[in-house]
């Protein structure tokens, strides 16, 4: 399913980024109250985002020829996005607040997905 060139293109990562961005900058009064921990949402969305970034890292134009370079790319982009959004929430959006635990949940989501991808590649599932 993920062998199609669409999945390794820029679009899935960008769409996931837009979903994260819009969900993060909407005033909290516009966001429906949900019963799920917001840290769990951070974890899940950044795990999905890192999966699409990992697929994107296979593009030859990025010149990421080793697994370490791909992981570094995914973790760096994901971390910069997460930090930037938390900074924007802290400084520019009065009804939102940036939190260190959100950054931690984002990072754990990134690392968990990268570790899962590594294990799945080791057993030849991916």
Tab-separated table of N, CA and C in Angstrom:
chain	number	residue	atom	x	y	z
A	1	UNK	N	0.812	-1.190	0.000
A	1	UNK	CA	0.000	0.000	0.000
A	1	UNK	C	0.859	1.259	0.000
A	2	UNK	N	1.944	1.267	0.782
A	2	UNK	CA	2.776	2.455	0.874
A	2	UNK	C	3.892	2.461	-0.165
A	3	UNK	N	3.830	1.563	-1.141
A	3	UNK	CA	4.845	1.513	-2.188
A	3	UNK	C	4.571	2.542	-3.283
A	4	UNK	N	3.366	3.081	-3.327
A	4	UNK	CA	3.004	4.089	-4.319
A	4	UNK	C	3.876	5.328	-4.147
A	5	UNK	N	4.168	5.997	-5.257
A	5	UNK	CA	5.008	7.197	-5.181
A	5	UNK	C	4.313	8.332	-4.441
A	6	UNK	N	2.979	8.295	-4.354
A	6	UNK	CA	2.268	9.344	-3.623
A	6	UNK	C	2.691	9.364	-2.164
A	7	UNK	N	2.794	8.186	-1.532
A	7	UNK	CA	3.081	8.118	-0.098
A	7	UNK	C	4.479	8.609	0.238
A	8	UNK	N	5.409	8.467	-0.688
A	8	UNK	CA	6.769	8.956	-0.424
A	8	UNK	C	6.975	10.365	-0.967
A	9	UNK	N	5.891	10.997	-1.393
A	9	UNK	CA	5.981	12.377	-1.865
A	9	UNK	C	5.844	13.341	-0.690
A	10	UNK	N	5.907	14.600	-0.992
A	10	UNK	CA	5.818	15.668	0.002
A	10	UNK	C	4.409	15.796	0.585
A	11	UNK	N	3.394	15.393	-0.170
A	11	UNK	CA	2.001	15.684	0.193
A	11	UNK	C	1.511	15.061	1.499
A	12	UNK	N	1.703	13.773	1.764
A	12	UNK	CA	1.209	13.231	3.044
A	12	UNK	C	1.825	13.919	4.264
A	13	UNK	N	3.128	14.199	4.198
A	13	UNK	CA	3.781	14.899	5.310
A	13	UNK	C	3.216	16.298	5.472
A	14	UNK	N	2.995	16.979	4.359
A	14	UNK	CA	2.478	18.346	4.405
A	14	UNK	C	1.046	18.378	4.932
A	15	UNK	N	0.226	17.426	4.493
A	15	UNK	CA	-1.162	17.355	4.976
A	15	UNK	C	-1.178	17.085	6.480
A	16	UNK	N	-0.340	16.166	6.930
A	16	UNK	CA	-0.252	15.862	8.363
A	16	UNK	C	0.227	17.095	9.131
A	17	UNK	N	1.210	17.802	8.581
A	17	UNK	CA	1.688	19.040	9.204
A	17	UNK	C	0.560	20.057	9.320
A	18	UNK	N	-0.232	20.222	8.260
A	18	UNK	CA	-1.336	21.184	8.298
A	18	UNK	C	-2.377	20.809	9.352
A	19	UNK	N	-2.671	19.520	9.463
A	19	UNK	CA	-3.628	19.064	10.482
A	19	UNK	C	-3.096	19.394	11.884
A	20	UNK	N	-1.818	19.124	12.108
A	20	UNK	CA	-1.204	19.436	13.404
A	20	UNK	C	-1.224	20.939	13.648
A	21	UNK	N	-0.858	21.718	12.636
A	21	UNK	CA	-0.798	23.173	12.786
A	21	UNK	C	-2.167	23.767	13.089
A	22	UNK	N	-3.163	23.397	12.298
A	22	UNK	CA	-4.507	23.939	12.503
A	22	UNK	C	-5.043	23.528	13.873
A	23	UNK	N	-4.857	22.264	14.230
A	23	UNK	CA	-5.317	21.806	15.538
A	23	UNK	C	-4.603	22.490	16.691
A	24	UNK	N	-3.385	22.942	16.438
A	24	UNK	CA	-2.592	23.561	17.498
A	24	UNK	C	-2.813	25.060	17.636
A	25	UNK	N	-3.207	25.730	16.549
A	25	UNK	CA	-3.337	27.187	16.638
A	25	UNK	C	-4.774	27.664	16.762
A	26	UNK	N	-5.736	26.764	16.577
A	26	UNK	CA	-7.120	27.178	16.804
A	26	UNK	C	-7.290	27.595	18.257
A	27	UNK	N	-8.013	28.672	18.495
A	27	UNK	CA	-8.284	29.028	19.894
A	27	UNK	C	-8.977	27.867	20.602
A	28	UNK	N	-8.619	27.633	21.837
A	28	UNK	CA	-9.149	26.473	22.558
A	28	UNK	C	-10.666	26.521	22.695
A	29	UNK	N	-11.262	27.704	22.602
A	29	UNK	CA	-12.725	27.798	22.671
A	29	UNK	C	-13.382	27.218	21.420
A	30	UNK	N	-12.630	27.141	20.298
A	30	UNK	CA	-13.160	26.578	19.053
A	30	UNK	C	-12.968	25.071	18.969
A	31	UNK	N	-12.189	24.515	19.871
A	31	UNK	CA	-11.894	23.087	19.840
A	31	UNK	C	-12.881	22.371	20.747
A	32	UNK	N	-13.535	21.359	20.169
A	32	UNK	CA	-14.485	20.568	20.948
A	32	UNK	C	-13.756	19.823	22.054
A	33	UNK	N	-14.348	19.808	23.225
A	33	UNK	CA	-13.747	19.092	24.356
A	33	UNK	C	-13.807	17.590	24.077
A	34	UNK	N	-12.672	16.924	24.177
A	34	UNK	CA	-12.630	15.486	23.934
A	34	UNK	C	-12.155	14.788	25.200
A	35	UNK	N	-12.472	13.528	25.272
A	35	UNK	CA	-12.183	12.750	26.475
A	35	UNK	C	-10.779	12.140	26.467
A	36	UNK	N	-10.015	12.372	25.414
A	36	UNK	CA	-8.685	11.779	25.289
A	36	UNK	C	-7.649	12.778	25.802
A	37	UNK	N	-6.633	12.282	26.446
A	37	UNK	CA	-5.544	13.137	26.919
A	37	UNK	C	-4.904	13.867	25.746
A	38	UNK	N	-4.648	15.146	25.906
A	38	UNK	CA	-4.011	15.888	24.821
A	38	UNK	C	-2.589	15.393	24.584
A	39	UNK	N	-1.948	14.838	25.593
A	39	UNK	CA	-0.600	14.279	25.413
A	39	UNK	C	-0.651	13.045	24.511
A	40	UNK	N	-1.711	12.248	24.646
A	40	UNK	CA	-1.888	11.092	23.766
A	40	UNK	C	-2.094	11.554	22.328
A	41	UNK	N	-2.854	12.621	22.141
A	41	UNK	CA	-3.045	13.168	20.793
A	41	UNK	C	-1.721	13.659	20.213
A	42	UNK	N	-0.920	14.336	21.018
A	42	UNK	CA	0.404	14.772	20.563
A	42	UNK	C	1.226	13.557	20.138
A	43	UNK	N	1.253	12.538	20.978
A	43	UNK	CA	2.008	11.320	20.692
A	43	UNK	C	1.571	10.706	19.361
A	44	UNK	N	0.266	10.512	19.179
A	44	UNK	CA	-0.262	9.846	17.983
A	44	UNK	C	-0.003	10.671	16.730
A	45	UNK	N	-0.310	11.962	16.774
A	45	UNK	CA	-0.151	12.780	15.574
A	45	UNK	C	1.313	12.929	15.173
A	46	UNK	N	2.210	13.048	16.125
A	46	UNK	CA	3.626	13.153	15.769
A	46	UNK	C	4.196	11.803	15.341
A	47	UNK	N	3.649	10.710	15.833
A	47	UNK	CA	4.062	9.390	15.348
A	47	UNK	C	3.653	9.231	13.882
A	48	UNK	N	2.427	9.616	13.552
A	48	UNK	CA	1.960	9.549	12.160
A	48	UNK	C	2.789	10.478	11.283
A	49	UNK	N	3.027	11.690	11.769
A	49	UNK	CA	3.837	12.663	11.032
A	49	UNK	C	5.228	12.097	10.759
A	50	UNK	N	5.838	11.451	11.750
A	50	UNK	CA	7.180	10.898	11.553
A	50	UNK	C	7.168	9.739	10.560
A	51	UNK	N	6.076	8.979	10.526
A	51	UNK	CA	5.975	7.900	9.541
A	51	UNK	C	5.999	8.465	8.125
A	52	UNK	N	5.203	9.505	7.888
A	52	UNK	CA	5.184	10.115	6.557
A	52	UNK	C	6.503	10.813	6.235
A	53	UNK	N	7.130	11.421	7.224
A	53	UNK	CA	8.452	12.013	6.995
A	53	UNK	C	9.470	10.929	6.644
A	54	UNK	N	9.363	9.768	7.294
A	54	UNK	CA	10.281	8.673	6.981
A	54	UNK	C	10.082	8.204	5.543
A	55	UNK	N	8.827	8.094	5.105
A	55	UNK	CA	8.580	7.724	3.710
A	55	UNK	C	9.150	8.784	2.771
A	56	UNK	N	8.993	10.053	3.133
A	56	UNK	CA	9.544	11.147	2.333
A	56	UNK	C	11.065	11.072	2.283
A	57	UNK	N	11.690	10.618	3.347
A	57	UNK	CA	13.156	10.570	3.408
A	57	UNK	C	13.754	9.601	2.389
A	58	UNK	N	12.931	8.779	1.772
A	58	UNK	CA	13.421	7.848	0.760
A	58	UNK	C	13.566	8.493	-0.616
A	59	UNK	N	13.117	9.741	-0.756
A	59	UNK	CA	13.268	10.440	-2.036
A	59	UNK	C	14.754	10.620	-2.319
A	60	UNK	N	15.156	10.271	-3.532
A	60	UNK	CA	16.568	10.378	-3.900
A	60	UNK	C	17.049	11.819	-3.908
A	61	UNK	N	16.148	12.758	-4.154
A	61	UNK	CA	16.541	14.167	-4.203
A	61	UNK	C	16.991	14.694	-2.841
A	62	UNK	N	16.611	14.032	-1.758
A	62	UNK	CA	17.037	14.460	-0.425
A	62	UNK	C	18.433	13.949	-0.066
A	63	UNK	N	18.947	12.995	-0.833
A	63	UNK	CA	20.291	12.427	-0.623
A	63	UNK	C	20.484	11.868	0.787
A	64	UNK	N	19.470	11.221	1.296
A	64	UNK	CA	19.561	10.579	2.612
A	64	UNK	C	19.757	9.087	2.379
A	65	UNK	N	21.012	8.680	2.256
A	65	UNK	CA	21.303	7.321	1.820
A	65	UNK	C	21.465	6.304	2.947
A	66	UNK	N	21.553	6.742	4.180
A	66	UNK	CA	21.682	5.790	5.283
A	66	UNK	C	20.502	5.938	6.240
A	67	UNK	N	20.276	4.911	7.017
A	67	UNK	CA	19.183	4.939	7.984
A	67	UNK	C	19.395	6.035	9.029
A	68	UNK	N	20.637	6.248	9.425
A	68	UNK	CA	20.935	7.299	10.413
A	68	UNK	C	20.572	8.670	9.855
A	69	UNK	N	20.886	8.928	8.597
A	69	UNK	CA	20.548	10.222	7.984
A	69	UNK	C	19.036	10.395	7.897
A	70	UNK	N	18.335	9.313	7.565
A	70	UNK	CA	16.873	9.381	7.484
A	70	UNK	C	16.273	9.653	8.858
A	71	UNK	N	16.761	8.953	9.880
A	71	UNK	CA	16.278	9.170	11.252
A	71	UNK	C	16.566	10.598	11.702
A	72	UNK	N	17.766	11.079	11.401
A	72	UNK	CA	18.137	12.443	11.788
A	72	UNK	C	17.220	13.454	11.115
A	73	UNK	N	16.950	13.251	9.839
A	73	UNK	CA	16.034	14.129	9.099
A	73	UNK	C	14.657	14.140	9.757
A	74	UNK	N	14.108	12.962	10.001
A	74	UNK	CA	12.762	12.853	10.577
A	74	UNK	C	12.719	13.482	11.965
A	75	UNK	N	13.679	13.143	12.806
A	75	UNK	CA	13.659	13.661	14.174
A	75	UNK	C	13.882	15.176	14.199
A	76	UNK	N	14.775	15.671	13.349
A	76	UNK	CA	15.047	17.113	13.306
A	76	UNK	C	13.832	17.889	12.830
A	77	UNK	N	13.239	17.464	11.719
A	77	UNK	CA	12.063	18.165	11.190
A	77	UNK	C	10.913	18.092	12.190
A	78	UNK	N	10.653	16.908	12.723
A	78	UNK	CA	9.564	16.749	13.688
A	78	UNK	C	9.762	17.588	14.937
A	79	UNK	N	10.989	17.631	15.431
A	79	UNK	CA	11.284	18.415	16.632
A	79	UNK	C	11.160	19.910	16.363
A	80	UNK	N	11.665	20.364	15.225
A	80	UNK	CA	11.553	21.789	14.878
A	80	UNK	C	10.093	22.194	14.739
A	81	UNK	N	9.296	21.356	14.088
A	81	UNK	CA	7.861	21.652	13.951
A	81	UNK	C	7.213	21.732	15.332
A	82	UNK	N	7.470	20.747	16.175
A	82	UNK	CA	6.876	20.725	17.510
A	82	UNK	C	7.285	21.917	18.357
A	83	UNK	N	8.575	22.229	18.359
A	83	UNK	CA	9.058	23.377	19.131
A	83	UNK	C	8.477	24.683	18.605
A	84	UNK	N	8.421	24.819	17.290
A	84	UNK	CA	7.884	26.046	16.685
A	84	UNK	C	6.421	26.245	17.041
A	85	UNK	N	5.648	25.186	16.960
A	85	UNK	CA	4.222	25.296	17.281
A	85	UNK	C	4.024	25.630	18.758
A	86	UNK	N	4.779	24.996	19.628
A	86	UNK	CA	4.657	25.304	21.057
A	86	UNK	C	5.071	26.748	21.340
A	87	UNK	N	6.098	27.236	20.656
A	87	UNK	CA	6.525	28.627	20.820
A	87	UNK	C	5.439	29.586	20.335
A	88	UNK	N	4.832	29.272	19.188
A	88	UNK	CA	3.735	30.100	18.664
A	88	UNK	C	2.572	30.114	19.649
A	89	UNK	N	2.231	28.956	20.187
A	89	UNK	CA	1.146	28.901	21.174
A	89	UNK	C	1.480	29.747	22.404
A	90	UNK	N	2.706	29.674	22.845
A	90	UNK	CA	3.122	30.387	24.059
A	90	UNK	C	3.132	31.906	23.859
A	91	UNK	N	3.567	32.348	22.664
A	91	UNK	CA	3.773	33.783	22.460
A	91	UNK	C	2.646	34.496	21.726
A	92	UNK	N	1.969	33.829	20.809
A	92	UNK	CA	1.055	34.539	19.914
A	92	UNK	C	-0.425	34.235	20.091
A	93	UNK	N	-0.765	33.139	20.732
A	93	UNK	CA	-2.171	32.745	20.816
A	93	UNK	C	-2.614	32.834	22.271
A	94	UNK	N	-3.412	33.861	22.585
A	94	UNK	CA	-3.767	34.100	23.985
A	94	UNK	C	-4.513	32.946	24.654
A	95	UNK	N	-5.337	32.233	23.905
A	95	UNK	CA	-6.137	31.176	24.529
A	95	UNK	C	-5.411	29.827	24.575
A	96	UNK	N	-4.171	29.791	24.088
A	96	UNK	CA	-3.391	28.547	24.093
A	96	UNK	C	-2.115	28.770	24.895
A	97	UNK	N	-1.523	27.675	25.338
A	97	UNK	CA	-0.254	27.797	26.061
A	97	UNK	C	0.685	26.686	25.613
A	98	UNK	N	1.935	27.042	25.402
A	98	UNK	CA	2.935	26.046	25.074
A	98	UNK	C	3.334	25.294	26.335
A	99	UNK	N	3.537	23.985	26.212
A	99	UNK	CA	3.876	23.180	27.386
A	99	UNK	C	5.061	22.269	27.084
A	100	UNK	N	5.933	22.136	28.077
A	100	UNK	CA	7.077	21.240	27.933
A	100	UNK	C	6.633	19.784	27.774
A	101	UNK	N	5.565	19.411	28.451
A	101	UNK	CA	5.087	18.027	28.337
A	101	UNK	C	4.551	17.726	26.938
A	102	UNK	N	4.031	18.739	26.245
A	102	UNK	CA	3.617	18.547	24.852
A	102	UNK	C	4.836	18.241	23.985
A	103	UNK	N	5.921	18.970	24.213
A	103	UNK	CA	7.155	18.734	23.463
A	103	UNK	C	7.671	17.323	23.745
A	104	UNK	N	7.595	16.909	24.997
A	104	UNK	CA	8.022	15.553	25.359
A	104	UNK	C	7.147	14.506	24.668
A	105	UNK	N	5.833	14.707	24.668
A	105	UNK	CA	4.919	13.762	24.009
A	105	UNK	C	5.193	13.707	22.509
A	106	UNK	N	5.473	14.862	21.892
A	106	UNK	CA	5.818	14.896	20.468
A	106	UNK	C	7.070	14.063	20.206
A	107	UNK	N	8.092	14.275	21.015
A	107	UNK	CA	9.362	13.569	20.835
A	107	UNK	C	9.217	12.071	21.062
A	108	UNK	N	8.440	11.693	22.058
A	108	UNK	CA	8.220	10.264	22.318
A	108	UNK	C	7.468	9.633	21.145
A	109	UNK	N	6.511	10.346	20.565
A	109	UNK	CA	5.809	9.852	19.383
A	109	UNK	C	6.751	9.650	18.211
A	110	UNK	N	7.641	10.625	17.992
A	110	UNK	CA	8.630	10.513	16.911
A	110	UNK	C	9.539	9.307	17.122
A	111	UNK	N	10.084	9.187	18.316
A	111	UNK	CA	11.032	8.106	18.609
A	111	UNK	C	10.353	6.743	18.568
A	112	UNK	N	9.132	6.658	19.073
A	112	UNK	CA	8.408	5.382	19.059
A	112	UNK	C	8.164	4.911	17.633
A	113	UNK	N	7.734	5.817	16.759
A	113	UNK	CA	7.490	5.423	15.370
A	113	UNK	C	8.793	5.058	14.674
A	114	UNK	N	9.848	5.827	14.884
A	114	UNK	CA	11.130	5.493	14.263
A	114	UNK	C	11.632	4.132	14.748
A	115	UNK	N	11.468	3.843	16.015
A	115	UNK	CA	11.872	2.535	16.554
A	115	UNK	C	11.020	1.418	15.971
A	116	UNK	N	9.729	1.670	15.828
A	116	UNK	CA	8.823	0.671	15.235
A	116	UNK	C	9.197	0.401	13.788
A	117	UNK	N	9.513	1.457	13.049
A	117	UNK	CA	9.930	1.295	11.653
A	117	UNK	C	11.205	0.462	11.592
A	118	UNK	N	12.149	0.753	12.462
A	118	UNK	CA	13.404	0.001	12.496
A	118	UNK	C	13.136	-1.482	12.749
A	119	UNK	N	12.301	-1.776	13.742
A	119	UNK	CA	11.997	-3.177	14.055
A	119	UNK	C	11.264	-3.861	12.910
A	120	UNK	N	10.319	-3.155	12.284
A	120	UNK	CA	9.582	-3.741	11.161
A	120	UNK	C	10.496	-3.985	9.964
A	121	UNK	N	11.470	-3.113	9.748
A	121	UNK	CA	12.434	-3.332	8.668
A	121	UNK	C	13.334	-4.527	8.985
A	122	UNK	N	13.686	-4.693	10.264
A	122	UNK	CA	14.543	-5.816	10.665
A	122	UNK	C	13.867	-7.162	10.427
A	123	UNK	N	12.542	-7.217	10.600
A	123	UNK	CA	11.839	-8.485	10.372
A	123	UNK	C	11.209	-8.528	8.981
A	124	UNK	N	11.625	-7.595	8.125
A	124	UNK	CA	11.237	-7.551	6.704
A	124	UNK	C	9.747	-7.357	6.466
A	125	UNK	N	9.087	-6.607	7.311
A	125	UNK	CA	7.683	-6.277	7.078
A	125	UNK	C	7.590	-5.027	6.215
A	126	UNK	N	8.497	-4.091	6.417
A	126	UNK	CA	8.536	-2.868	5.596
A	126	UNK	C	9.650	-2.953	4.589
